[in-house]
Amino acid sequence: MIKNKKIPWESFIETRAQILKQWHTGASEALDFEQSIAYLKSVPDHKNFAKKLRLAKEAGVTLIQPRAGVALLEEHIALLKYLETAGEADFLPCTIDSYTRHNRYQNAEDGITESRKAKRSLLNGFPAVNYGVEGCKQVYEQVNLPVQARHGTPDARLLSEIIHASGWTSNEGGGISYNIPYAKNIGLEDTIRYWQYCDRLVGFYAEQGIELNREPYGPLTGTLVPPSISHTIAIIEAILAAEQGVKNITVGYGQGGNVIQDIAALQTLDELTNYYLKLFGYDDVYITTVFHQWMGGFPADEAKSMGIIAMASTVAALGKATKMITKTPHESQGIPTKEANAEGLRASKIVTQLLKEQRMRSSSELNEEKAMIKKEVNALIYACLNVGKGDLAEGVVEAFKAGFIDIPFAPSEMNAGKILPARDASGKIRILEFGNLAFDAEIKQFHQERLKERGTLENREVSFQMTIDDVYAVSEGVLVGKAKGEMYYED
Amino acid sequence: MIKNKKIPWESFIETRAQILKQWHTGASEALDFEQSIAYLKSVPDHKNFAKKLRLAKEAGVTLIQPRAGVALLEEHIALLKYLETAGEADFLPCTIDSYTRHNRYQNAEDGITESRKAKRSLLNGFPAVNYGVEGCKQVYEQVNLPVQARHGTPDARLLSEIIHASGWTSNEGGGISYNIPYAKNIGLEDTIRYWQYCDRLVGFYAEQGIELNREPYGPLTGTLVPPSISHTIAIIEAILAAEQGVKNITVGYGQGGNVIQDIAALQTLDELTNYYLKLFGYDDVYITTVFHQWMGGFPADEAKSMGIIAMASTVAALGKATKMITKTPHESQGIPTKEANAEGLRASKIVTQLLKEQRMRSSSELNEEKAMIKKEVNALIYACLNVGKGDLAEGVVEAFKAGFIDIPFAPSEMNAGKILPARDASGKIRILEFGNLAFDAEIKQFHQERLKERGTLENREVSFQMTIDDVYAVSEGVLVGKAKGEMYYED
Amino acid sequence: MNTVVIGVIGADVHAVGNKIIEHVLNEQGFNVVNIGVLSSQEDFINAAIETDAQAILVSSLYGHGEIDCKYMREKCIEAGLTKIKLYVGGNIVVGKQDFKEVEQRFKKMGFNRVYPPGTNIERAIKDIKGDLNV
Amino acid sequence: MNTVVIGVIGADVHAVGNKIIEHVLNEQGFNVVNIGVLSSQEDFINAAIETDAQAILVSSLYGHGEIDCKYMREKCIEAGLTKIKLYVGGNIVVGKQDFKEVEQRFKKMGFNRVYPPGTNIERAIKDIKGDLNV
Ligand code: B12
Ligand code: B12
């Protein structure tokens, strides 16, 4: 059974030899640690993800980062440059294509070839492994901002080796968050092990005096995920990363839609992650937060999408997220053009800048929400520790098996898939069906009461139909889904 | 001296005869009260401004309205129809051109002629008086939403006669708010008298069982106006309107930029207006509020403008404004195209709809801000009453003369023009130079302390340079203006 | 009973729409065989053969739909599914493209009906019922 | 001393930019004659004659600039102001138009320099100083 234990150096090195053979680009000399360390040490502070995040947190400002990645290297670089200048991005991403995410490097290679022929990207991201360190270094060298890999890769070991050796100073992902929402039948133990490797790599660089950032992927399925559930995953992945020696971690959260719940979530995410890291003895980890603009279905209309983007930015700024991942007016349609991507960025930029001196202060509503989130996270973490007999890695695997932790709408068979979320009358995400979720009666009652309130108000049963209505709601322009045929009061 | 006294019917009728002679369209038979009353009685509820506002307030939803007006009748109608359908507007405006606002009907006529020749609007609004009741009825009849005249006309008597007789169920303006920001040397007594006439007209229709809405113009110069000052004007104009028999009033406020100050302003605007109306014995006036999206200089970039628009919508929704006047991505450039106007509307619409179940609850910061606004408004109203020996009409005229009330950046010579506003460290609008503003030492100290805090933080003098920096700030993408050469921390 | 196979093709893991389509088709009286996300053409075809399905509803959200759906009609015919109806929907190409063109491309590949992003599934069900004479 | 007349032309009441222009020009050592908002061509010309000004800075924000500025150069010449420099800035036409074209239109009307929306006044002052050899 998997344990939350630092991978011994010899065993890491042994695995590494295997990993680097998975695709021919793994054979590059630039992957020799001597070379990669020297290269990473040459990264200036303003291109170092970890350092820039520290500065932002101290200044109390929310920095912005888009998603972006295309099949062809030159085009990818041109895209990033555009987002840096015309988009005023603070951080750059390289969003990796889905074949690479599933380690299908041959498919990705074909995708590159076909894209060259078609003269447009047929891949939904940048196939970093295929380009190898040489290609990825070009990306890093030709931009002036910190670069991060963003993906959804259950086994990102080769990818991680390549990107860090190329000067990319952050890597998104985690053994749970890049499995449950992104895979169907890959074991959790496996993916946790894979990501322990990725973390160990970052921990190794840390030992060499190189500070890299790691970002557990917060929003999970992006669809009505209650904050306590995504927080629990984020905290566990932060702890697993810290054990491998990671010193700079950004925990994430996807906008839910209720302003107060979202700000409560942002504040508790920071507070709880710090609390648990210290509790488990990881004293020197620097924590920042990332807020994802609405991750569910978008409306087709571009102006309305811009509305959501700026509204989300208001929440991120008032909640003092350190970073925000932006969406674009093309979200509902497909991968955005560079222009659309930059529009989303600039709308976000002005809002975060306008509000940088402001923050949401406590109120009884905010305090109640924060207290609930904390109570729920504590219950979930406790359940994991309990079934893991004190070990969080083992614990989380067992907790998923038992359904003590359960993520709505996830494709993975490792996930019980029994809980159903729905919004309460003010749009806060609550739980309708608990499955085996490790909540006590008091917590459950709180959720049930809130949903009953909504049911009474809307004069209907609290049922799966509410969940469905809520899934559609935002793309139809409201937050709380209304029963079919019911009049929306809007004019 | 002017008094806050209902205009006697005979004297109203006498003046009316003169007014209707100001331009040939005043001679229309449709202006006979018998005809206009019958016409107004045929207006269905969903096209009645006053009734739709009531419904919105009860539902707790924020409805939206653009600005729009062009020189040619057919084009103006097409524009409104477009904003109704493609823009999803809830209310329609007819923004009146600047020649009409200054009663220069011959200039407006020339503008119509030249616009026909040029095949594009050379006027900055719709010249309603020139089109007369016949033209204005066409506007009303061809749309499905309530229609309002929005202008800035010191003497809008003829205009008001024409628009109401045409089925337009709301009129923006007031004797102070359509003078001080919109004129240079027209006496306050005169404009108050003109607007008493407009209100008396609405009051007359009310006696006939026709509910029309009146909207004092809230944002004044749109430039760093402290909420207490615009509130005071709004409250006084509401009282003057109520005295003339107006029963449905929408008081307004222009976004300042600090979220908490803006929400405090929205809440106190409603609370104070109701309080003072009752205090003066006007018991049956229905009050709603209107929030104006940022009224100062906009950034040139369209995406950033959309960001401001949606951020403003977030504030309006959380502050539960009944109505919001929207801006467009073309704001910094010029009168928007219909497409740009509709984009601003749709971005606003989705935000107000998403947030319709949410509102900002009290917190100590909000409470403090509300208490300050109330204290300041009370001081200003008290000063007016005092110099007016109990009469608010006389009082406000005297108060302006003495500089007890003073509006920043106003063009009018009736305004002392001695106060200077500036933002505090969190972007709240405070006062730097008080002139003769009727604030006591305690209030002044509060403002001074807040500004000193900012000065210390920015390590510079509290001076007019701060005001200038703040005027430019939003168009440069920040709220609190920074001293020249100072680094903005943004990346 | 009208049996339809649904699933999400290729390396695509978008599960939300798939779960909702299952629910709504069930509600509307179909016998729904849901092979879920990350399904290959073979998975779809095998499921259709095993369950004697009349239609396959392919979802593709992540952008690789154009690559993943190539030769699907040919493979159906090879496998003996000569009469099966093929539907595809979701965000089936990379980026915001002119949908008329996209539709043509997929019709040429042998899909009977092609749906644009964010299609309301209930509207599509009307088409399907018509096509299958339900 | 370099005297310049500033003001806002026509039925235009936008006062904020005007007040800031006055402040900045003063700071930069100009002798500023501010005739304020709602000023006619005659007001500008009379002020320039009375104060022996070397330049007139016309602001127009509200959209009627094109109508309001017509024949201003001709009137200046008539009044004997044959050498005066004419500048115009603000939002001088209705709507978002191609600025190159707008500039041409106003140059034809006899304006020496034409400024687009949101022009930073300090940058314009550099031009003015150059033109007046300050
Ligand atoms: C939620 C979401 C996610 C979640 C998915 C969680 C999960 N496991 O389900 C997460 C965050 C994990 C995710 C990941 C990724 N996503 Co995603 N995601 C979305 C998002 C925001 C909403 C999708 C959704 O759930 N909608 C709600 C459901 C109810 O609607 P639906 O899926 O559209 O399905 C309905 C209809 O389309 C229709 N329908 C669907 N299929 C069919 C078939 C037929 C025959 C018919 C008739 C109808 C029909 O009926 C359904 C029910 O009403 C969309 C954008 C959007 N729509 O706003 C992007 C989007 C689909 N994702 C996209 C991408 C690219 C990715 C990633 C590659 C990451 C990236 N580059 O950013 C990865 C891919 C991972 C992988 N290997 O698949 C792109 C696809 C781009 C394109 N086609 O050009 C989109 C469009 C976003 C964008 N504009 O870039 N994503
Ligand atoms: C604040 C404002 C108002 C306030 C003005 C208060 C007051 N009395 O001053 C109020 C609310 C009263 C108002 C009213 C109206 N406004 Co107004 N207003 C604005 C707004 C938002 C900001 C203007 C401002 O103060 N900017 C800040 C100052 C510092 O900048 P500035 O004025 O641009 O001036 C600077 C530069 O341009 C430059 N500059 C200016 N002049 C010159 C001249 C020279 C020679 C040089 C070198 C430089 C220069 O230097 C200045 C200092 O840096 C603008 C839009 C915008 N810019 O975002 C619309 C805008 C100017 N208004 C507009 C309109 C149409 C109106 C109204 C007709 C109402 C309406 N239809 O909506 C009325 C007109 C009333 C009238 N008779 O004039 C339009 C003009 C449209 C066009 N040209 O196509 C604008 C562009 C908004 C829009 N997009 O529709 N407005």
mmCIF file of C-alpha atoms in Angstrom, chain A residues 168 229 379 387 457 484:
data_model
loop_
_atom_site.group_PDB
_atom_site.id
_atom_site.type_symbol
_atom_site.label_atom_id
_atom_site.label_comp_id
_atom_site.label_asym_id
_atom_site.label_seq_id
_atom_site.Cartn_x
_atom_site.Cartn_y
_atom_site.Cartn_z
ATOM 1 C CA TRP A 168 9.523 26.051 -16.547
ATOM 2 C CA ILE A 229 -14.322 18.487 -1.010
ATOM 3 C CA ALA A 379 -14.361 15.694 8.992
ATOM 4 C CA VAL A 387 -8.800 4.684 7.431
ATOM 5 C CA LEU A 457 -39.184 28.714 -2.072
ATOM 6 C CA LYS A 484 -38.662 23.728 -16.428
#
